[in-house]
Short mmCIF file of C-alpha atoms in Angstrom, two decimals:
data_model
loop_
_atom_site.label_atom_id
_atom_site.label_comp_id
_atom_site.label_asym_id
_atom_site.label_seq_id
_atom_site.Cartn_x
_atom_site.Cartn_y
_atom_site.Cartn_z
CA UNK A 1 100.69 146.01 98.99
CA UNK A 2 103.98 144.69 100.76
CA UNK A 3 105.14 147.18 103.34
CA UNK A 4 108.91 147.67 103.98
CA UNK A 5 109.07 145.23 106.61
CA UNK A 6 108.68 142.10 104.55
CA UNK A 7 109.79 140.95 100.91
CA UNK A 8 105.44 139.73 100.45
CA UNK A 9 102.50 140.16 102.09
CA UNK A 10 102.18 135.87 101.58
CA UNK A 11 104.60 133.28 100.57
CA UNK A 12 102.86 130.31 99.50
CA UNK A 13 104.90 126.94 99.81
CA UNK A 14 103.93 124.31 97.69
CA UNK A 15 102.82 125.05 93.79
CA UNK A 16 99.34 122.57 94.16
CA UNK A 17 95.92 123.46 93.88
CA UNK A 18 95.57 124.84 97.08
CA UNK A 19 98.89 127.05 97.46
CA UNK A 20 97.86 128.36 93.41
CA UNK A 21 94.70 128.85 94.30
CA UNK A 22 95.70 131.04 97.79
CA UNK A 23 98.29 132.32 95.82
CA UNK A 24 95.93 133.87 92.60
CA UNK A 25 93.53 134.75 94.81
CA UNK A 26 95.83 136.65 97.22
CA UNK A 27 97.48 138.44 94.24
CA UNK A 28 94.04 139.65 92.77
CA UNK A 29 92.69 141.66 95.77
CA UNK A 30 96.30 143.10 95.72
CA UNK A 31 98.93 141.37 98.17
CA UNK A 32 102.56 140.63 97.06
CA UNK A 33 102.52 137.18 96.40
CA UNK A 34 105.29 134.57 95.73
CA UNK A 35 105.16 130.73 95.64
CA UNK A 36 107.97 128.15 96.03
CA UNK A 37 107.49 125.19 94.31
CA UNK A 38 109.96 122.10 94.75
CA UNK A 39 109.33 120.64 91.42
CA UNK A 40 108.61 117.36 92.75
CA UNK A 41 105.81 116.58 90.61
CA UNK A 42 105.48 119.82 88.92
CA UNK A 43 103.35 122.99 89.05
CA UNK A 44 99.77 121.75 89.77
CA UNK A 45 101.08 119.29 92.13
CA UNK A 46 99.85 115.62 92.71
CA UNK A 47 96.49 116.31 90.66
CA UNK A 48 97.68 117.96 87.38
CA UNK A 49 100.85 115.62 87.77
CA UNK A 50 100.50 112.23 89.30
CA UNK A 51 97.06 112.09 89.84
CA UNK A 52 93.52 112.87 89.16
CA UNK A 53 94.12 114.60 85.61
CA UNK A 54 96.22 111.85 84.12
CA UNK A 55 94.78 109.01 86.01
CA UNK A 56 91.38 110.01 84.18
CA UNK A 57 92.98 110.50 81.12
CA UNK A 58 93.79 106.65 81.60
CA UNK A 59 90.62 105.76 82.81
CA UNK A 60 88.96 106.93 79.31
CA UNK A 61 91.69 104.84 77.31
CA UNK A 62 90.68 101.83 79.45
CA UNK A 63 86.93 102.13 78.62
CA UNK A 64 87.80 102.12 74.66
CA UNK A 65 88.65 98.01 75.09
CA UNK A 66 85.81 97.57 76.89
CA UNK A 67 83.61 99.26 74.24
CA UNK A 68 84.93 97.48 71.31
CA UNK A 69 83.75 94.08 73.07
CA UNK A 70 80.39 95.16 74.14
CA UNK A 71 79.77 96.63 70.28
CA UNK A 72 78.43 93.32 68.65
CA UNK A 73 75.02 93.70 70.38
CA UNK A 74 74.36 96.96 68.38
CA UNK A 75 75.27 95.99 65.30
CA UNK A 76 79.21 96.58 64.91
CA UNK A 77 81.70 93.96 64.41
CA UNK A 78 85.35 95.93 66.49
CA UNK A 79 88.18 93.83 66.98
CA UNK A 80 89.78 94.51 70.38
CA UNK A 81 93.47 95.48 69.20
CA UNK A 82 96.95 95.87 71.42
CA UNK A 83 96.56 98.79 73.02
CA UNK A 84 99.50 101.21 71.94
CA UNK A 85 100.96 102.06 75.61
CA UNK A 86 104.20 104.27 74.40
CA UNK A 87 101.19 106.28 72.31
CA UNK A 88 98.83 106.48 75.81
CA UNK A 89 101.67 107.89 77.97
CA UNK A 90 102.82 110.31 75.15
CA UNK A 91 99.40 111.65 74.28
CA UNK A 92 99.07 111.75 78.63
CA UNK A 93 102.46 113.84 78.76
CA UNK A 94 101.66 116.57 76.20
CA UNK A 95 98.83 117.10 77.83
CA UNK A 96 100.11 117.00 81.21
CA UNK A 97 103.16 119.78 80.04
CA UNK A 98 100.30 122.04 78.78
CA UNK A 99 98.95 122.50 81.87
CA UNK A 100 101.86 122.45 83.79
CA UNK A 101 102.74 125.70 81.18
CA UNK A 102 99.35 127.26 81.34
CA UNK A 103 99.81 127.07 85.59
CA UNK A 104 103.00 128.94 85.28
CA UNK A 105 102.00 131.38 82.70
CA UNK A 106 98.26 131.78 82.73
CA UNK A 107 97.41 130.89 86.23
CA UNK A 108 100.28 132.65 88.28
CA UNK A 109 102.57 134.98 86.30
CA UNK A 110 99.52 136.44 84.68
CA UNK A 111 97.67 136.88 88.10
CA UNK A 112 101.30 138.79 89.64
CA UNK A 113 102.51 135.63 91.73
CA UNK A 114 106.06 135.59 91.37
CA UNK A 115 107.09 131.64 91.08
CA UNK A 116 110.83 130.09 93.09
CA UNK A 117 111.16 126.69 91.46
CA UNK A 118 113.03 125.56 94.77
CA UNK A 119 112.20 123.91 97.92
CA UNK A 120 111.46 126.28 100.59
CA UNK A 121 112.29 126.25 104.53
CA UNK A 122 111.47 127.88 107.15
CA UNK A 123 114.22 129.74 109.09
CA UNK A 124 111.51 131.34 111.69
CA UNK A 125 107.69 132.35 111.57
CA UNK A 126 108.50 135.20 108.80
CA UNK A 127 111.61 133.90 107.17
CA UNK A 128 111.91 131.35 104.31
CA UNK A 129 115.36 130.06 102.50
CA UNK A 130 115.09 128.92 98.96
CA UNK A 131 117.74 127.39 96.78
CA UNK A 132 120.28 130.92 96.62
CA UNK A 133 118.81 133.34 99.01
CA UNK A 134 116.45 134.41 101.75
CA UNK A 135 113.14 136.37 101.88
CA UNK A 136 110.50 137.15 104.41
CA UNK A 137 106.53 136.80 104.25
CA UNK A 138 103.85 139.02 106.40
CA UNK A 139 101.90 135.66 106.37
CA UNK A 140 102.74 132.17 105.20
CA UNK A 141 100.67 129.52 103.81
CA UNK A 142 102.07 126.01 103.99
CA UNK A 143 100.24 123.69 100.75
CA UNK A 144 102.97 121.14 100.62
CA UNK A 145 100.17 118.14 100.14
CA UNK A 146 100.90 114.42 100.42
CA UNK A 147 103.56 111.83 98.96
CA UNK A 148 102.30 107.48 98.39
CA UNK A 149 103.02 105.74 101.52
CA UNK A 150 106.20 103.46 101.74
CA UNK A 151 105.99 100.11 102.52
CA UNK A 152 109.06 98.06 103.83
CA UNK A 153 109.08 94.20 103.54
CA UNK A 154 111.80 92.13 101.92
CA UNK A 155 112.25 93.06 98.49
CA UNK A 156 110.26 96.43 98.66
CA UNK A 157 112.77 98.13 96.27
CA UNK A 158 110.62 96.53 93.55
CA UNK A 159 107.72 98.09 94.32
CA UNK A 160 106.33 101.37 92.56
CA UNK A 161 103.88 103.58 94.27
CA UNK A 162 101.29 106.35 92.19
CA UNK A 163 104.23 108.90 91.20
CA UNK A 164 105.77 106.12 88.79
CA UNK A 165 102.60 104.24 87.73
CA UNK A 166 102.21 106.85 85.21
CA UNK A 167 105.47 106.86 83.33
CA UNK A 168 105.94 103.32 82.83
CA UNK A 169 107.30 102.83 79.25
CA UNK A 170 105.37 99.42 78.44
CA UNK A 171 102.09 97.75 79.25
CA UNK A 172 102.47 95.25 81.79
CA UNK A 173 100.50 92.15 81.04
CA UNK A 174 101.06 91.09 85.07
CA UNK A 175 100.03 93.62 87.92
CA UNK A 176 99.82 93.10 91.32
CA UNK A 177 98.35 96.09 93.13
CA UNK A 178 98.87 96.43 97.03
CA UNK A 179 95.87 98.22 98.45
CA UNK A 180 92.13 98.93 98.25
CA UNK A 181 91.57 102.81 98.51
CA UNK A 182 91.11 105.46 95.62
CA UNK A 183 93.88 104.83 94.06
CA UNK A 184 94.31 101.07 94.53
CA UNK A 185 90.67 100.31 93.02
CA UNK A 186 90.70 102.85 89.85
CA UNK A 187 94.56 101.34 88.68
CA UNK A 188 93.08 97.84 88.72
CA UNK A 189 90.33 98.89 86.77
CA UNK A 190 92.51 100.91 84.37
CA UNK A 191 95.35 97.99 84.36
CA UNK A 192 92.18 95.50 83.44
CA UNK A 193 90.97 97.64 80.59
CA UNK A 194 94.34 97.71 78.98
CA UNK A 195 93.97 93.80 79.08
CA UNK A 196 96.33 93.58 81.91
CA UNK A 197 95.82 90.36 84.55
CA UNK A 198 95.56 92.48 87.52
CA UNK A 199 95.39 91.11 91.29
CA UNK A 200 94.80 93.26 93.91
CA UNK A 201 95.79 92.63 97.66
CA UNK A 202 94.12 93.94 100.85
CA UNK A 203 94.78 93.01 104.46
CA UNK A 204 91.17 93.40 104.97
CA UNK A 205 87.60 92.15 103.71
CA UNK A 206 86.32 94.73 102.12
CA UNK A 207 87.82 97.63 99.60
CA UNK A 208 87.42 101.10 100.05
CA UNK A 209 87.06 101.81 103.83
CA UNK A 210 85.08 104.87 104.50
CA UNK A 211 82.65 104.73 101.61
CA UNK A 212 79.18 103.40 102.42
CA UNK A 213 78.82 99.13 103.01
CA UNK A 214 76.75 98.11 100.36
CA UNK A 215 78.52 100.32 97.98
CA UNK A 216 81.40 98.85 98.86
CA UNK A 217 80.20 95.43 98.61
CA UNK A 218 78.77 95.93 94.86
CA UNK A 219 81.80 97.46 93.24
CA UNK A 220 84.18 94.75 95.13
CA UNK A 221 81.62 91.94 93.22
CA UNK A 222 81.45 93.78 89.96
CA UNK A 223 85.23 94.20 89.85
CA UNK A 224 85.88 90.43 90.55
CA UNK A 225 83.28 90.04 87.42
CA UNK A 226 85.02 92.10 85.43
CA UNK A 227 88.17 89.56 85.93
CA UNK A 228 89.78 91.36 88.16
CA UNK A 229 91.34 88.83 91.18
CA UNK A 230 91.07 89.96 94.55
CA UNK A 231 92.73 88.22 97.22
CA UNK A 232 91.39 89.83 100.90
CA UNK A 233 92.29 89.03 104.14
CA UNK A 234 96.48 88.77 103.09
CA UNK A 235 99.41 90.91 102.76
CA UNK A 236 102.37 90.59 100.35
CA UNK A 237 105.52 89.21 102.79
CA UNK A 238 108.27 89.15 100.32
CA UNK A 239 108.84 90.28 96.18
CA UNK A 240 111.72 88.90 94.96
CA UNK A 241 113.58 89.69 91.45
CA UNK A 242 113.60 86.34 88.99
CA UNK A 243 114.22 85.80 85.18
CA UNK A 244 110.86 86.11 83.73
CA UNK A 245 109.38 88.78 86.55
CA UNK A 246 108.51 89.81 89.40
CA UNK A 247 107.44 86.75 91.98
CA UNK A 248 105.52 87.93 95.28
CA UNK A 249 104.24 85.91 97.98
CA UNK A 250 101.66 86.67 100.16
CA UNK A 251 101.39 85.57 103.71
CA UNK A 252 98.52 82.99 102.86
CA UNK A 253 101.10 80.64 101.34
CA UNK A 254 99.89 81.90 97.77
CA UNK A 255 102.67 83.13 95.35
CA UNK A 256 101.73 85.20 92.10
CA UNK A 257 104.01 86.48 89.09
CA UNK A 258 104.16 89.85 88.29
CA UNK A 259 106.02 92.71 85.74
CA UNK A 260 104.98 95.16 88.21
CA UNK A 261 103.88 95.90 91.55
CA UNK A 262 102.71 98.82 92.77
CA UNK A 263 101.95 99.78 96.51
CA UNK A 264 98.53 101.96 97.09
CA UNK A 265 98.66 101.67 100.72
CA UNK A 266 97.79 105.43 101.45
CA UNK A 267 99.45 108.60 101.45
CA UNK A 268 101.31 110.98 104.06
CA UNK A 269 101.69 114.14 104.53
CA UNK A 270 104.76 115.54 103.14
CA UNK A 271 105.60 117.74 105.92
CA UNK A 272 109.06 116.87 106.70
CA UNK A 273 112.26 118.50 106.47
CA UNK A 274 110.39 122.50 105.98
CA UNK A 275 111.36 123.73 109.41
CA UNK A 276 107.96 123.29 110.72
CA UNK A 277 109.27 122.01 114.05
CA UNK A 278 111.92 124.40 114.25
CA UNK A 279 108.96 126.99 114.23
CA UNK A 280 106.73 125.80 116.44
CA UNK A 281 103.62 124.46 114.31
CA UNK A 282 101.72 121.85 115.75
CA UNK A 283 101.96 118.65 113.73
CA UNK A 284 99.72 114.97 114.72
CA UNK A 285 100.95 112.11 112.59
CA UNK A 286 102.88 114.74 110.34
CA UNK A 287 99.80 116.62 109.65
CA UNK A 288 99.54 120.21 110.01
CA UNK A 289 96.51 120.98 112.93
CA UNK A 290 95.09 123.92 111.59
CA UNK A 291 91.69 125.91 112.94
CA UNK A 292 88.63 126.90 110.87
CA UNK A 293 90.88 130.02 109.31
CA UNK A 294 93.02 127.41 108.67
CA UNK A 295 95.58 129.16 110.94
CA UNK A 296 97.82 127.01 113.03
CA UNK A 297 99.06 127.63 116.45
CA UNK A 298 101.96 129.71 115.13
CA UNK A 299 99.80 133.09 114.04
CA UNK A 300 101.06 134.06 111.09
CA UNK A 301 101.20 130.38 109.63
CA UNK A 302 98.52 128.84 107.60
CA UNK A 303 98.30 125.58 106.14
CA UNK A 304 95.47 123.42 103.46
CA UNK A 305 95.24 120.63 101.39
CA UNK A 306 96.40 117.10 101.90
CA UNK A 307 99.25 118.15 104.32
CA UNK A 308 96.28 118.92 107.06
CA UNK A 309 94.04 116.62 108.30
CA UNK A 310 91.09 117.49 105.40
CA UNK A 311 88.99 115.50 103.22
CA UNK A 312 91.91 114.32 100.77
CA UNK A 313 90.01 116.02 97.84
CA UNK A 314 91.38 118.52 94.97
CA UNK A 315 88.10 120.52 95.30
CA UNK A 316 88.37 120.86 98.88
CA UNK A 317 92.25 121.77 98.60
CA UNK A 318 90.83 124.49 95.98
CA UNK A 319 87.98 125.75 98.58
CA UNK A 320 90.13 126.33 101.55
CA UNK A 321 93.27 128.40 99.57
CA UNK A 322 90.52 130.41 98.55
CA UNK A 323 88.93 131.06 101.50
CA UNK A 324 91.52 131.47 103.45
CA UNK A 325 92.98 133.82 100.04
CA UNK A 326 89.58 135.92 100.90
CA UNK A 327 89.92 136.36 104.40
CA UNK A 328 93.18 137.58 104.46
CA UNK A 329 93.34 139.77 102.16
CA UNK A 330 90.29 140.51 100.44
CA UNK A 331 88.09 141.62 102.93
CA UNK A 332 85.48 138.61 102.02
CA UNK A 333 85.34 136.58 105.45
CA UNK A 334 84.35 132.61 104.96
CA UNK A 335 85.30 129.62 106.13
CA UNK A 336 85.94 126.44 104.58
CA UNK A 337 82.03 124.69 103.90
CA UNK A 338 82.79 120.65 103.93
CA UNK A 339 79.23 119.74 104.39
CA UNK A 340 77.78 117.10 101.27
CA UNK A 341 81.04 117.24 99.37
CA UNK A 342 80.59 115.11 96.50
CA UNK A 343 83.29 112.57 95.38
CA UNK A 344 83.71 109.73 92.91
CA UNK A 345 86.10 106.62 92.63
CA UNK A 346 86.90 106.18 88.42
CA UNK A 347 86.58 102.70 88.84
CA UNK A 348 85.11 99.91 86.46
CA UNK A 349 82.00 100.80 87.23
CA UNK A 350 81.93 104.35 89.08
CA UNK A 351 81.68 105.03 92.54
CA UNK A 352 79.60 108.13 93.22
CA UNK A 353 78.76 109.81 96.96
CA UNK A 354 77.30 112.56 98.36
CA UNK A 355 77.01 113.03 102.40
CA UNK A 356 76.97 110.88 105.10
CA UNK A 357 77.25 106.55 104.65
CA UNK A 358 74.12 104.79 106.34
CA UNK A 359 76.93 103.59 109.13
CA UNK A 360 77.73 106.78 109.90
CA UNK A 361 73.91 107.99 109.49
CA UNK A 362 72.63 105.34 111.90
CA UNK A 363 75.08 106.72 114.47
CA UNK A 364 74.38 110.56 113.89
CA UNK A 365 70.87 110.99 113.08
CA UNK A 366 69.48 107.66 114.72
CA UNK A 367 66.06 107.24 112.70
CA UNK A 368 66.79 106.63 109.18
CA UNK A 369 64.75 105.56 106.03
CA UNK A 370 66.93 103.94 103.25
CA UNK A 371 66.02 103.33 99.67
CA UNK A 372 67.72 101.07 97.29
CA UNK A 373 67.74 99.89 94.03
CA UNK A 374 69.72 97.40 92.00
CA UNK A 375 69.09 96.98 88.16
CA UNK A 376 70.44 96.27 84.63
CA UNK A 377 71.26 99.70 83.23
CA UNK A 378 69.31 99.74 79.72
CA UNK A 379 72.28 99.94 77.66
CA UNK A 380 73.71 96.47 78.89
CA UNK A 381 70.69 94.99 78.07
CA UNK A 382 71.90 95.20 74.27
CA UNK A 383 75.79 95.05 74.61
CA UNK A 384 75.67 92.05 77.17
CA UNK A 385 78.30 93.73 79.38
CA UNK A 386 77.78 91.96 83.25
CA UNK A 387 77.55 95.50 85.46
CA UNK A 388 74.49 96.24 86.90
CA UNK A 389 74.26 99.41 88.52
CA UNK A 390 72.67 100.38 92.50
CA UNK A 391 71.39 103.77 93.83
CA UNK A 392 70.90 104.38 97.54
CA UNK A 393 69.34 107.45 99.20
CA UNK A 394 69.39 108.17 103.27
CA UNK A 395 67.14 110.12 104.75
CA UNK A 396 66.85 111.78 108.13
CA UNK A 397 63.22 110.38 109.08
CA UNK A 398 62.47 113.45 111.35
CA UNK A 399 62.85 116.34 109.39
CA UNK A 400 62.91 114.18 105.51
CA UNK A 401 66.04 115.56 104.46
CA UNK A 402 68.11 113.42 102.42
CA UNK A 403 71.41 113.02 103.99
CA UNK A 404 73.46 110.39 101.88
CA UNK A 405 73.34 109.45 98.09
CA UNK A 406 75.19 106.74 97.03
CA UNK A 407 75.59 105.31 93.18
CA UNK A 408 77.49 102.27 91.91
CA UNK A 409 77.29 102.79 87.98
CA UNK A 410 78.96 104.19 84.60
CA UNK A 411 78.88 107.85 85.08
CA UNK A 412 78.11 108.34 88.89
CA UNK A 413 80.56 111.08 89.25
CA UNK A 414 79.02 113.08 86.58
CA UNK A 415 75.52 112.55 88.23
CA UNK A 416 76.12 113.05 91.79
CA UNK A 417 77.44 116.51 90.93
CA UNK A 418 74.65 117.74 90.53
CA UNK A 419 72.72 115.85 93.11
CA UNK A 420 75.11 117.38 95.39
CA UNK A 421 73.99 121.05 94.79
CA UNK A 422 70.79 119.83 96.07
CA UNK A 423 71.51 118.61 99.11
CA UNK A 424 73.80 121.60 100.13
CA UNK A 425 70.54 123.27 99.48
CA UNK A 426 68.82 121.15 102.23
CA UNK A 427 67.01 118.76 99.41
CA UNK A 428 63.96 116.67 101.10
CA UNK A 429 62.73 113.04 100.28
CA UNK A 430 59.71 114.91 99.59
CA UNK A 431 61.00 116.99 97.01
CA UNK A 432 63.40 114.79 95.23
CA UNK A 433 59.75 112.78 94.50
CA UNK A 434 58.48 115.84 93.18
CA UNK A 435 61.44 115.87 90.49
CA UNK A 436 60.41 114.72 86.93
CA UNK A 437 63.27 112.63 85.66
CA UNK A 438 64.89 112.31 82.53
CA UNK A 439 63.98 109.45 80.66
CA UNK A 440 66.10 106.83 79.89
CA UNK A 441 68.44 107.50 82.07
CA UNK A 442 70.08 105.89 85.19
CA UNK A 443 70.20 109.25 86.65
CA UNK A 444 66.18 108.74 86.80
CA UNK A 445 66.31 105.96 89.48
CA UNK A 446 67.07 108.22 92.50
CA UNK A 447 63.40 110.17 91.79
CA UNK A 448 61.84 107.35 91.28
CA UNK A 449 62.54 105.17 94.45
CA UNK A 450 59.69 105.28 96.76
CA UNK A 451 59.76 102.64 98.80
CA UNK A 452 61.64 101.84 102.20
CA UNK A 453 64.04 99.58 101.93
CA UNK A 454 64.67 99.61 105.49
CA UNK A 455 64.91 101.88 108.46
CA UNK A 456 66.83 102.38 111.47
CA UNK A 457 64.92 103.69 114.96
CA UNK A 458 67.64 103.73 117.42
CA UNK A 459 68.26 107.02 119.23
CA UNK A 460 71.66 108.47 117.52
CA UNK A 461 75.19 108.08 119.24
CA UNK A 462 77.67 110.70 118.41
CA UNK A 463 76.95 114.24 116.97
CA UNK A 464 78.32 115.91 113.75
#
């Protein structure tokens, strides 16, 4: 489609899910397409790479430990072995480099993206330099995504962040994890699994900000059940090097000995050094401001994913490349739809959501009606494991729509998926009673709650 006064109609810049998803997208309703990739991480970016792929592929060893000991209530007799780590990370890698192939092959050359394994600059609003040479883009979309947060303190060289935690070549038996977020709370679950004595430091009082209270407050108790230590209110002041580890002190007074420790503080956008201020775009707090289109300020420059100030999801990064892929240049005009976007945290047990916390409810909708429940799933009943499990539904009391769904539990990410359809749909209180569950499940809970737990009447004080 490219017309003689550019090289492509789009130049993608950054080989994620969002710039591969713009990209394939593009190239099927018939634009001239190219993608620069800097090979950071690796085609598929931080999600195939150094994140949610091989995380979960860790997450499923972890459970395997956990299985063997709960076993002896149903009639086995598994020993809990050594984990084989050097096997884990191999096993990880090959499948890691398959889809790192079938993203080259499959995903872009098949779909007529041509691929630059080089880091890509801007020169002006049309012109981008690569590694040997120059070309120039009708339109360019900017999917450059995020990079862990570095923390300085005495003796921060120690630390590892995400993008190492996944090649380490032995099992520490000592982690210290800095942090409470995403990625903080699933490591020290998968770290615990392995058998690891894992300690996890927050400044604060209470892991995972942004995710509804009480949610909060169950998986922070289960995890401490689970043997997991985690020392609030403190922050690491100083790790330094000795003979038999790692030895960090924390500004309480308390020092701990570790093999590793890894720093989950967050992530930033990883916007620098790409010529974006030399072009004009209009960055807050290194985050690319883009409009609904996704368009920023400079007209011909569009940007998605973690490098903008979105939900910091894959899916998400995957919806707006291919809306934005549809707009442009397949005639198909939508706009990125971030209303009930489900999400799960892999933890030890699962954090599910769907919509709005009861904090953030309270303050949009004003009258609420909240339902909980807290139980023993069946399963545990048997094995003897120590998790219980806690549903939570919100629901708008003037108009009965359900507006929040919240699960602490082993699977919650599986169930809220579908929940989540649902309420995109504009599900009602009403309605989810009329749902026959599926019996025994935990899934079964959320149609079966009919009782208040409590209820907010205050008039509502900020608007979506």
């Amino acid at each position: 489609m490219a017309s003689g006064k550019y090289d492509y109609d789009l130049f993608v810049i950054g080989g994620g899910s969002g710039g591969v998803r713009a990209s394939r997208i593009a190239s099927g309703h018939g634009a001239k397409v190219a993608l620069a990739d800097d090979g950071a991480v690796g085609l598929g970016g931080t999600c195939v790479n150094v994140g949610c792929v091989p995380k979960k592929l860790m997450v499923y060893g972890s459970e395997f430990g956990r299985a063997a000991g709960e076993s002896g209530g149903f009639g086995w007799d598994f020993k809990r072995g050594e984990a084989d780590w050097q096997r884990l990370i191999s096993n990880k890698d090959k499948e890691i480099k398959r889809l790192n192939g079938i993203y080259e092959t499959y995903v872009l050359k098949k779909a007529g993206v041509e691929i630059f394994k080089s880091k890509a600059t801007l020169i002006d609003a049309h012109t981008i330099q690569l590694a040997d040479k120059k070309v120039t883009a009708d339109k360019i979309m900017i999917c450059v995504g995020g990079w862990p947060r570095q923390l300085k303190f005495e003796g921060s060289e120690h630390l590892i962040t995400s993008n190492e935690v996944f090649f380490l070549k032995e099992r520490p038996k000592r982690v210290v994890i800095i942090g409470a977020g995403y990625i903080a709370v699933e490591f020290a679950g998968i770290f615990e699994g392995y058998g690891c004595e894992v300690n996890l430091i927050y400044r604060k009082d209470l892991i995972l900000r942004g995710f509804d209270k009480d949610c909060r407050k169950m998986l922070q108790n289960e995890m401490i059940k689970s043997g997991i230590n985690v020392e609030l209110k403190t922050q690491v002041t100083k790790i330094v090097k000795k003979s038999d580890g790692l030895e960090v002190t924390l500004d309480n007074g308390k020092v701990i000995m570790a093999d590793i420790v890894m720093a989950a503080a967050g992530r930033t956008p990883k916007t620098d050094g790409i010529g974006l201020e030399k072009v004009g775009v209009k960055m807050e707090k290194g985050y690319i401001v883009v409009d609904e289109w996704q368009r920023t300020n400079v007209e011909n420059i569009f940007a998605c994913g973690d490098c903008t100030p979105t939900l910091q999801l894959t899916p998400v990064a995957l919806h707006e490349g291919h809306c934005f892929a549809d707009t442009q240049f397949g005639g198909l005009v939508r706009r990125a739809d971030r209303e009930f976007v489900a999400t799960a945290v892999f933890a030890n047990p699962n954090l599910g959501t769907c919509g709005f916390t009861e904090e953030q409810a309270r303050k949009i909708f004003g009258g609420i009606k909240v339902y909980m429940s807290e139980f023993t799933p069946l399963k545990n009943r048997v094995s003897g494991a120590p998790d219980k499990a806690m549903m939570k539904i919100i629901v708008e009391s003037h108009s009965d729509r359900v507006v929040g769904m919240h699960m602490v539990g082993h699977s919650a990410g599986e169930i809220m998926q579908g929940f989540s359809v649902a309420m995109r749909m504009g599900m009602t209180k009403k309605q989810l009673d009329s749902t026959i569950g599926i019996h025994p499940t935990s899934a079964e809970e959320f149609v079966t709650m009919r009782t208040v737990h409590h209820e907010a009447k205050d008039p509502p004080t900020s608007s979506l």
